[in-house]
């Protein structure tokens, strides 16, 4: 399938892997693909920027959302007789500073090698191909990839964009127009 990707679409996927690595994530999700699309020239970046979205703003929004998801509930643990600060101190003494700060599924030490795609991200790339076929185009552009990451309201990319105030239907219509005009 990747042989049908345009240069910009391929670069966006490679950039998504770099973004996941920078964020310390163990998998490439639709949010990483979205950020990758914004970092690379093409119809997807032009569409997103035209709607007031930028990589720094979305990355900051994603980071804030992750920090608010504290998986360690100190009060709940205290009710069970567990002192979170004592556990944190022991974990940091044994495994290094910040050992309990990485949410589940994320890693901090090994950032080399292949990072797999989440099921959602794989699905979004398959949907990019379907959108290209639907629009009777024989290549997959960054715009098609954007349509893929916008396709399902349950995708993390869609939730991040909605939280940023984006109109998903307007984004879909705009990128579709750009793709068909470019063909």
Tab-separated table of C-alpha atoms in Angstrom:
chain	number	residue	atom	x	y	z
A	1	UNK	CA	0.000	0.000	0.000
A	2	UNK	CA	2.828	2.449	0.834
A	3	UNK	CA	4.027	2.381	-2.777
A	4	UNK	CA	0.874	4.373	-3.633
A	5	UNK	CA	1.680	7.084	-1.083
A	6	UNK	CA	2.887	10.421	-2.426
A	7	UNK	CA	6.165	11.863	-1.167
A	8	UNK	CA	4.297	14.147	1.270
A	9	UNK	CA	2.135	11.284	2.568
A	10	UNK	CA	5.194	9.064	3.145
A	11	UNK	CA	7.049	11.873	4.864
A	12	UNK	CA	4.041	12.502	7.130
A	13	UNK	CA	4.039	8.836	8.217
A	14	UNK	CA	7.794	8.911	8.883
A	15	UNK	CA	7.313	12.166	10.818
A	16	UNK	CA	4.503	10.519	12.828
A	17	UNK	CA	7.021	7.904	13.991
A	18	UNK	CA	9.450	10.659	14.995
A	19	UNK	CA	6.676	12.474	16.890
A	20	UNK	CA	5.726	9.279	18.757
A	21	UNK	CA	9.374	8.745	19.639
A	22	UNK	CA	9.766	12.371	20.844
A	23	UNK	CA	6.669	12.017	23.024
A	24	UNK	CA	7.949	8.740	24.460
A	25	UNK	CA	5.042	6.721	23.088
A	26	UNK	CA	5.405	3.026	22.351
A	27	UNK	CA	2.960	3.106	19.437
A	28	UNK	CA	2.121	5.461	16.580
A	29	UNK	CA	-1.452	6.656	17.005
A	30	UNK	CA	-3.743	8.779	14.865
A	31	UNK	CA	-2.677	11.802	16.919
A	32	UNK	CA	0.936	11.240	15.810
A	33	UNK	CA	-0.156	10.882	12.183
A	34	UNK	CA	-2.123	14.127	12.540
A	35	UNK	CA	0.924	15.934	13.920
A	36	UNK	CA	3.055	14.388	11.166
A	37	UNK	CA	0.646	15.738	8.541
A	38	UNK	CA	0.898	19.223	10.024
A	39	UNK	CA	4.694	19.131	9.946
A	40	UNK	CA	4.878	18.268	6.221
A	41	UNK	CA	3.852	20.436	3.268
A	42	UNK	CA	0.849	19.192	1.334
A	43	UNK	CA	-2.917	19.422	1.082
A	44	UNK	CA	-3.391	18.142	4.633
A	45	UNK	CA	-1.147	20.780	6.230
A	46	UNK	CA	-2.687	23.524	4.083
A	47	UNK	CA	-6.186	22.471	5.142
A	48	UNK	CA	-5.359	22.211	8.835
A	49	UNK	CA	-3.553	25.557	8.860
A	50	UNK	CA	-6.427	27.214	6.982
A	51	UNK	CA	-8.634	26.143	9.884
A	52	UNK	CA	-6.318	27.758	12.424
A	53	UNK	CA	-4.545	24.589	13.530
A	54	UNK	CA	-0.793	24.389	14.010
A	55	UNK	CA	1.550	21.650	15.233
A	56	UNK	CA	2.698	23.537	18.325
A	57	UNK	CA	-0.865	24.225	19.491
A	58	UNK	CA	-2.040	20.654	18.929
A	59	UNK	CA	1.069	19.193	20.525
A	60	UNK	CA	0.570	21.431	23.594
A	61	UNK	CA	-3.112	20.441	23.790
A	62	UNK	CA	-2.193	16.745	23.571
A	63	UNK	CA	0.480	17.172	26.249
A	64	UNK	CA	-1.957	18.955	28.608
A	65	UNK	CA	-4.561	16.238	28.101
A	66	UNK	CA	-2.005	13.548	28.915
A	67	UNK	CA	-0.790	15.303	32.052
A	68	UNK	CA	-4.355	15.585	33.335
A	69	UNK	CA	-4.769	11.797	32.990
A	70	UNK	CA	-2.919	10.861	36.188
A	71	UNK	CA	-3.176	7.061	36.331
A	72	UNK	CA	-2.018	7.058	39.964
A	73	UNK	CA	-4.841	8.134	42.252
A	74	UNK	CA	-3.092	8.955	45.528
A	75	UNK	CA	-6.340	9.177	47.493
A	76	UNK	CA	-7.652	5.803	46.290
A	77	UNK	CA	-4.310	4.169	47.077
A	78	UNK	CA	-4.273	5.789	50.553
A	79	UNK	CA	-7.682	4.241	51.285
A	80	UNK	CA	-6.111	0.862	50.529
A	81	UNK	CA	-3.269	1.581	52.935
A	82	UNK	CA	-0.715	2.391	50.230
A	83	UNK	CA	1.485	5.469	50.543
A	84	UNK	CA	1.967	6.669	46.949
A	85	UNK	CA	4.921	8.877	47.854
A	86	UNK	CA	6.723	5.930	49.468
A	87	UNK	CA	6.017	3.782	46.394
A	88	UNK	CA	7.188	6.598	44.092
A	89	UNK	CA	10.404	7.059	46.105
A	90	UNK	CA	11.152	3.319	46.012
A	91	UNK	CA	10.423	3.104	42.265
A	92	UNK	CA	12.667	6.092	41.530
A	93	UNK	CA	15.440	4.686	43.717
A	94	UNK	CA	15.270	1.365	41.830
A	95	UNK	CA	14.404	2.507	38.285
A	96	UNK	CA	15.377	6.169	38.066
A	97	UNK	CA	13.713	9.541	38.369
A	98	UNK	CA	10.230	9.746	36.866
A	99	UNK	CA	9.754	5.963	36.756
A	100	UNK	CA	6.058	6.274	37.590
A	101	UNK	CA	5.445	9.391	35.502
A	102	UNK	CA	5.093	7.678	32.124
A	103	UNK	CA	1.477	6.608	31.501
A	104	UNK	CA	0.900	2.944	30.682
A	105	UNK	CA	2.005	2.017	27.188
A	106	UNK	CA	4.651	4.719	27.036
A	107	UNK	CA	8.344	4.277	27.429
A	108	UNK	CA	11.293	6.504	28.178
A	109	UNK	CA	14.488	4.530	27.743
A	110	UNK	CA	14.429	2.643	24.440
A	111	UNK	CA	13.502	5.010	21.651
A	112	UNK	CA	15.288	3.280	18.797
A	113	UNK	CA	13.972	0.902	16.198
A	114	UNK	CA	10.529	0.247	14.854
A	115	UNK	CA	7.487	1.682	16.591
A	116	UNK	CA	4.254	-0.152	15.683
A	117	UNK	CA	1.004	1.529	14.691
A	118	UNK	CA	-2.061	1.357	16.918
A	119	UNK	CA	-5.134	-0.372	15.493
A	120	UNK	CA	-6.710	3.061	14.989
A	121	UNK	CA	-3.696	4.355	13.075
A	122	UNK	CA	-3.594	1.248	10.867
A	123	UNK	CA	-7.305	1.675	10.190
A	124	UNK	CA	-6.817	5.364	9.314
A	125	UNK	CA	-4.150	4.460	6.739
A	126	UNK	CA	-6.430	1.805	5.232
A	127	UNK	CA	-9.186	4.418	5.106
A	128	UNK	CA	-6.809	6.791	3.289
A	129	UNK	CA	-6.580	4.201	0.513
A	130	UNK	CA	-10.365	3.821	0.441
A	131	UNK	CA	-10.800	7.599	0.185
A	132	UNK	CA	-8.350	7.713	-2.723
A	133	UNK	CA	-10.305	4.951	-4.483
A	134	UNK	CA	-13.609	6.705	-3.740
A	135	UNK	CA	-12.248	9.896	-5.314
A	136	UNK	CA	-10.989	7.843	-8.303
A	137	UNK	CA	-7.347	8.698	-7.676
A	138	UNK	CA	-4.496	6.242	-8.120
A	139	UNK	CA	-2.227	7.688	-5.431
A	140	UNK	CA	-2.588	8.459	-1.728
A	141	UNK	CA	-1.773	12.068	-0.879
A	142	UNK	CA	-1.422	13.684	2.524
A	143	UNK	CA	-5.007	14.854	2.037
A	144	UNK	CA	-6.215	11.268	1.767
A	145	UNK	CA	-4.291	10.426	4.944
A	146	UNK	CA	-6.001	13.377	6.652
A	147	UNK	CA	-9.390	12.040	5.535
A	148	UNK	CA	-8.376	8.730	7.090
A	149	UNK	CA	-7.505	10.234	10.481
A	150	UNK	CA	-10.726	12.297	10.404
A	151	UNK	CA	-12.931	9.342	9.496
A	152	UNK	CA	-13.910	7.931	12.891
A	153	UNK	CA	-15.109	10.118	15.789
A	154	UNK	CA	-13.469	7.645	18.205
A	155	UNK	CA	-9.992	8.264	16.772
A	156	UNK	CA	-7.735	10.194	19.145
A	157	UNK	CA	-6.931	12.590	16.287
A	158	UNK	CA	-10.613	13.568	15.973
A	159	UNK	CA	-10.979	14.040	19.733
A	160	UNK	CA	-7.870	16.282	19.822
A	161	UNK	CA	-9.146	18.357	16.900
A	162	UNK	CA	-12.596	18.732	18.443
A	163	UNK	CA	-11.004	19.840	21.719
A	164	UNK	CA	-9.089	22.445	19.710
A	165	UNK	CA	-12.398	23.764	18.386
A	166	UNK	CA	-12.095	22.333	14.880
A	167	UNK	CA	-15.176	21.591	12.784
A	168	UNK	CA	-14.479	18.044	11.566
A	169	UNK	CA	-17.092	18.149	8.786
A	170	UNK	CA	-15.659	21.437	7.482
A	171	UNK	CA	-12.133	19.956	7.551
A	172	UNK	CA	-13.325	16.916	5.583
A	173	UNK	CA	-15.091	19.075	2.998
A	174	UNK	CA	-12.116	21.430	2.636
A	175	UNK	CA	-9.492	18.717	2.218
A	176	UNK	CA	-11.716	16.831	-0.249
A	177	UNK	CA	-12.058	20.014	-2.312
A	178	UNK	CA	-8.299	20.558	-2.262
A	179	UNK	CA	-7.576	16.954	-3.267
A	180	UNK	CA	-10.037	16.961	-6.171
A	181	UNK	CA	-8.869	20.362	-7.436
A	182	UNK	CA	-5.263	19.154	-7.428
A	183	UNK	CA	-6.094	16.000	-9.442
